[in-house]
Amino acid sequence: MEEHPSSSPGRHLHSHHLHPLTPLLRLHTLLHAIAILALLSHRLTSPFTPLLPSLLITLSEFLLSFTWLLSQALRWTFRYRSPHPARLPHSSASLPAIDVFICTADPRKEPTVDVMSTVVSAMGLEYPSGKVNVYVGDDGGAEVTVVGLRAARGFARRWWLPFCRRWGVKCRSPKAYFREVSDEVDGGGGGGEEFDRDRRIVKEKYEAFVDLVVAAMRTYEIDQDENKNSARDHPPNVQVINDDDEEDGGNNEEEVPMLVYVAREKRPSHPHNFKAGSLNVLLRVSALMSNAGYILVLDCDMYCNDPSSARQAMCFYLDPKLSSSLAFVQFPQKFYNVSRSDIYDSVLKVPFELLWRGMDGLRGPCLSGTGFYIKRRALCGSLPKRVEDPVELRHSFGPSNKFIKSLLQDQPSTSSTEEQQIASPDETLFVASCDYEKQTKWGQEVGFLYYSVVEDYFTGFILHCKGWVSVYCHPARPQFLGAAVTNLNDVLIQGTRWSAGLVEVSLSKYCPLFYKPSRMSFAERMAYTWVSIYPLCYSSAMWILATIPQLCLFYGI
C-alpha cells in the first residue's frame, strides 16, 4: 500500500471531534436500559394469561429491546469530521488519479438528459483534469447514450466548464444550475452585465444540447419498439468519447477528463448481477485504461453539487495515519426533489444525519451505494501469496494478463491519462464479456460482491471484516444531490428490495454478529447486525402490536 505524506508537517489534513453532549447521551442510554429491564422483568414475572396473546406481546417487546440494544453501538460515539483541502499539496503531481464510475441502465426510466448532466458535473470536479477519468457504464447498450456523451463532452469542453471556472460556479450540473434562480444556490456569478451575457450564451448552448439529446431519444424509442430485447442481449462496447469538432468553440475550449463509454456484454442465458456486475466491469476496463488508485461511484441521477469532493476525500486518503487502512470515504446522500413534509422519509435522515456518524465513531460507516470514494486496492482484495504463479492469479482475477499486470503495480497511478499506456480495444472488450468472470473470484472475493442485492452494504461489511476502515465526510454544503423516490409505489419497491437484501444477509452465514473470520470489534458487529436485522425485527414487532391488542379488545379476551 502506498503511504502519502501530509503536505506540511504539523498541519493535519483533517480534524475530528465527538458530539459535545456525548456524556448526556450515554446517561440517557443507561436510564433507558434500566427502564427496559424493568419492563421485561415485569413481563417475565407476570402470569401469561391469556397465553398466546401474552406470549406474542412479550415476543414483540423482546424484539424491540434487542434492536434497541444493538442500535446503541451506533449511538455511543458520534464523530464529526472536518477536512482541510487548503492544506493539500499544491503540486498536481502529488495528487493521485481518480476514476469516476457512473452507472445507467434504461434511457426510458433514467432520462438521458439527466444522466448527461451528472456526467458533465463529474467532468467538472475541482481537480487536475489529467487526473480525472469518467467511465459511464450503460447496461442497456443504448446508442442514445453514446450520442449524449459525445454532445455532453463538446458542451462541457467549449462552454460549460470555462463558464463555471471563470465565474466560480459551484453547482457543476447544468440542468440543476439553470433550474435554480438564486445566485446563492448557483454558487457564483456575482452579477454584472458580462456575467449575464455569458450566462445567457451558455444557457442557449445548453438548450441546443438538450434538443439534440431529446431528438436522439425519439429515434432510440422507435428502434426499441422494433427490437425490444436489445437491452438484454447485446455485445460489449467500449469507446473513448471524442466530441465533434464542427462547432466553432473559439478560445473557450478547456482540457477535460477522459470520457469512456462502457456497455458490458449481456446475454439472456448469463446472470448479470445487477449494479455490482456493472461496477466490476468498469473496474476492469478502467484498470486497463487509466488504472487510477481511487474511484468515485455515482448513480446516474446523483450529480456533483460542489466540485471540491475529490479534494475533501484526499484529505483522508493522504493522511499517513489513515492511508494504509482506509478503504472508502462515504458522503451523505442528499436530494433536491423532496418536499418539507416528506411523508415517505425519502431523505433517509436517520442514517445519514445520525447513524453513520455513530458508526464513524467505531471504524467507519456502511458503504451506501453512491457518493463515495473507494480505494482500488481494497476492491481487488489481497494478491495470492505466490504472485509469480500465473494459474493462481488467473483463478482469482481472470485470464487477462494486462489486467493482472495492472494489479501488480507497486502503487496506484499518479500519472495523468496521457502518460498511461491504454490497452488495446480487443482487451477492453474481452474483460467486458459475459464469460470473463467464469471460474474466477469476481463477485466472491474480488470487486463488488454478488451475494446480496444490497451489494453496497455487503461489500462494505466484508471490507470491514478484512480490517479496512472507512470515514464519513459530511460537509456543510452537500457534495452530491440526487432524485429521491416520491411516490408510494416506488417507495415500496425500493424499500422491499433493500429490506429483503439486508434480511438475507442477517439470516445467512454472513450474519455480522457471528461471522468469522472478522477483524471487527464487538461494537462494530452490533452496528452492522442492527442495520441488517432491523427490517425483520421491527416490522414483526410492529405487526404484533398493531393487531393482537386490537383483536383481544374486539373479542373481549
XYZ file of C-alpha atoms in Angstrom, residues 240-444:
205
model
C -13.315 6.655 -25.775
C -15.645 9.566 -26.444
C -14.486 12.483 -28.567
C -16.906 15.284 -29.421
C -17.447 16.544 -32.960
C -15.208 19.443 -33.942
C -17.666 21.046 -36.380
C -18.866 23.764 -33.993
C -16.512 26.701 -33.553
C -15.571 26.832 -29.902
C -13.424 29.949 -30.173
C -10.922 30.322 -27.358
C -13.213 28.824 -24.725
C -12.052 25.225 -25.057
C -10.696 23.673 -21.866
C -8.891 20.488 -21.017
C -11.449 17.951 -19.852
C -11.184 14.470 -18.330
C -11.092 11.381 -20.493
C -14.647 10.152 -21.080
C -15.257 6.455 -21.752
C -18.467 4.646 -22.687
C -18.716 1.030 -21.489
C -21.560 -1.339 -22.355
C -20.807 -4.804 -20.988
C -21.952 -7.847 -22.900
C -25.371 -9.109 -21.824
C -26.996 -12.380 -22.839
C -30.290 -13.811 -21.554
C -28.544 -17.060 -20.582
C -25.929 -15.348 -18.372
C -26.539 -13.764 -14.939
C -25.670 -10.069 -14.986
C -25.577 -9.443 -11.196
C -27.238 -6.047 -11.461
C -25.275 -2.955 -10.379
C -22.427 -4.926 -8.795
C -21.773 -6.688 -12.090
C -21.728 -3.395 -13.966
C -19.309 -1.820 -11.474
C -16.950 -4.789 -11.715
C -16.785 -4.432 -15.499
C -15.954 -0.748 -15.074
C -13.310 -1.744 -12.520
C -11.593 -3.999 -15.068
C -11.917 -1.701 -18.075
C -10.625 1.312 -16.138
C -7.657 -0.716 -14.856
C -6.590 -1.286 -18.468
C -7.059 2.346 -19.499
C -6.194 4.655 -16.594
C -5.770 2.460 -13.506
C -6.384 5.291 -11.048
C -5.837 4.329 -7.436
C -9.139 5.843 -6.270
C -12.676 5.555 -7.610
C -15.733 7.774 -7.215
C -19.025 5.893 -7.652
C -22.153 7.858 -8.584
C -25.689 6.905 -9.503
C -26.738 8.403 -12.820
C -29.171 10.785 -11.068
C -26.697 11.908 -8.356
C -24.842 14.946 -9.671
C -21.898 16.848 -8.186
C -23.342 19.823 -6.350
C -19.886 21.011 -5.300
C -16.648 20.419 -7.213
C -14.431 20.019 -4.124
C -15.454 16.491 -3.080
C -12.324 14.893 -4.583
C -10.011 17.197 -2.669
C -12.003 16.649 0.522
C -11.712 12.887 0.125
C -7.963 13.180 -0.454
C -7.641 14.914 2.926
C -8.306 11.471 4.418
C -6.525 9.309 1.857
C -3.321 11.347 2.027
C -3.180 11.266 5.820
C -0.266 8.933 6.671
C -2.101 7.652 9.761
C -5.119 6.533 7.686
C -3.602 5.920 4.274
C -2.706 2.245 4.602
C -6.038 1.059 6.053
C -8.653 3.477 4.640
C -10.931 1.724 2.128
C -13.611 4.323 1.368
C -14.853 7.807 2.184
C -18.641 7.999 2.291
C -20.522 11.254 1.672
C -24.192 11.609 2.657
C -26.940 11.232 0.094
C -28.925 14.445 -0.287
C -31.937 15.059 -2.511
C -33.273 18.113 -4.296
C -36.817 16.937 -5.092
C -38.230 16.212 -1.628
C -40.866 18.438 -0.069
C -40.719 19.587 3.543
C -43.437 17.140 4.596
C -41.564 14.119 3.108
C -44.251 11.650 4.206
C -42.222 8.647 2.942
C -38.929 9.646 4.618
C -37.242 9.726 1.233
C -34.390 11.883 2.555
C -33.187 8.971 4.765
C -32.446 11.443 7.514
C -31.851 8.942 10.320
C -28.964 7.014 8.709
C -27.204 9.948 7.060
C -27.654 12.528 9.815
C -27.359 10.253 12.833
C -26.378 6.611 12.473
C -23.459 6.933 10.071
C -21.872 9.482 12.399
C -22.184 6.891 15.151
C -20.549 4.191 13.012
C -17.791 6.679 12.199
C -17.013 6.636 15.925
C -16.208 2.934 15.536
C -14.327 2.071 12.327
C -16.480 3.858 9.801
C -19.931 3.821 8.177
C -21.516 1.325 5.802
C -20.970 1.634 2.084
C -24.080 3.427 0.832
C -24.472 2.858 -2.902
C -23.452 6.235 -4.294
C -21.427 9.308 -3.410
C -18.343 7.511 -2.119
C -14.640 7.365 -2.979
C -13.096 3.907 -2.689
C -9.559 2.614 -2.981
C -8.999 0.276 -5.929
C -6.681 -1.928 -3.856
C -9.449 -2.560 -1.338
C -11.784 -3.848 -4.051
C -9.201 -6.064 -5.714
C -8.503 -7.907 -2.488
C -5.213 -9.361 -1.352
C -2.964 -10.822 -4.004
C -2.185 -14.548 -3.790
C 0.883 -15.395 -1.721
C 2.640 -16.729 -4.799
C 2.188 -13.801 -7.143
C 4.556 -15.387 -9.617
C 2.072 -18.235 -10.186
C 0.026 -17.221 -13.267
C -2.517 -20.014 -12.731
C -3.381 -18.778 -9.253
C -3.596 -15.169 -10.432
C -5.916 -16.092 -13.290
C -8.091 -18.111 -10.953
C -8.561 -15.000 -8.832
C -8.714 -12.180 -11.379
C -9.484 -13.792 -14.731
C -7.447 -14.593 -17.849
C -6.422 -11.044 -18.846
C -2.653 -10.754 -18.423
C -2.787 -6.978 -18.814
C -5.360 -6.644 -16.054
C -3.219 -8.800 -13.759
C -0.199 -6.669 -14.642
C -2.107 -3.547 -13.549
C -2.697 -5.168 -10.144
C 0.973 -5.932 -9.648
C 1.992 -2.281 -9.813
C 3.618 -1.205 -6.562
C 1.384 1.805 -6.093
C -1.760 3.419 -7.523
C -1.299 5.603 -10.562
C -0.463 9.259 -10.030
C 0.207 9.833 -13.729
C -2.095 11.779 -15.986
C -4.145 9.940 -18.570
C -1.858 10.973 -21.399
C 1.087 9.256 -19.661
C -0.736 5.939 -19.265
C -0.491 3.172 -21.843
C -4.085 2.398 -22.746
C -4.813 -1.252 -23.555
C -5.951 -2.356 -26.989
C -9.696 -2.245 -27.807
C -9.799 -6.046 -28.026
C -8.506 -6.368 -24.476
C -11.092 -3.970 -23.054
C -13.878 -5.806 -24.881
C -12.539 -9.091 -23.525
C -12.774 -8.002 -19.858
C -16.313 -6.679 -20.523
C -17.562 -10.006 -21.910
C -20.050 -12.335 -20.213
C -17.633 -15.235 -19.872
C -14.728 -13.346 -18.323
C -15.757 -13.956 -14.705
C -16.386 -17.690 -15.103
C -14.357 -19.795 -12.657
C -12.815 -16.713 -11.049
C -13.262 -14.986 -7.685
C -15.025 -11.936 -9.120
C -18.068 -11.137 -7.015
C -16.958 -13.595 -4.333
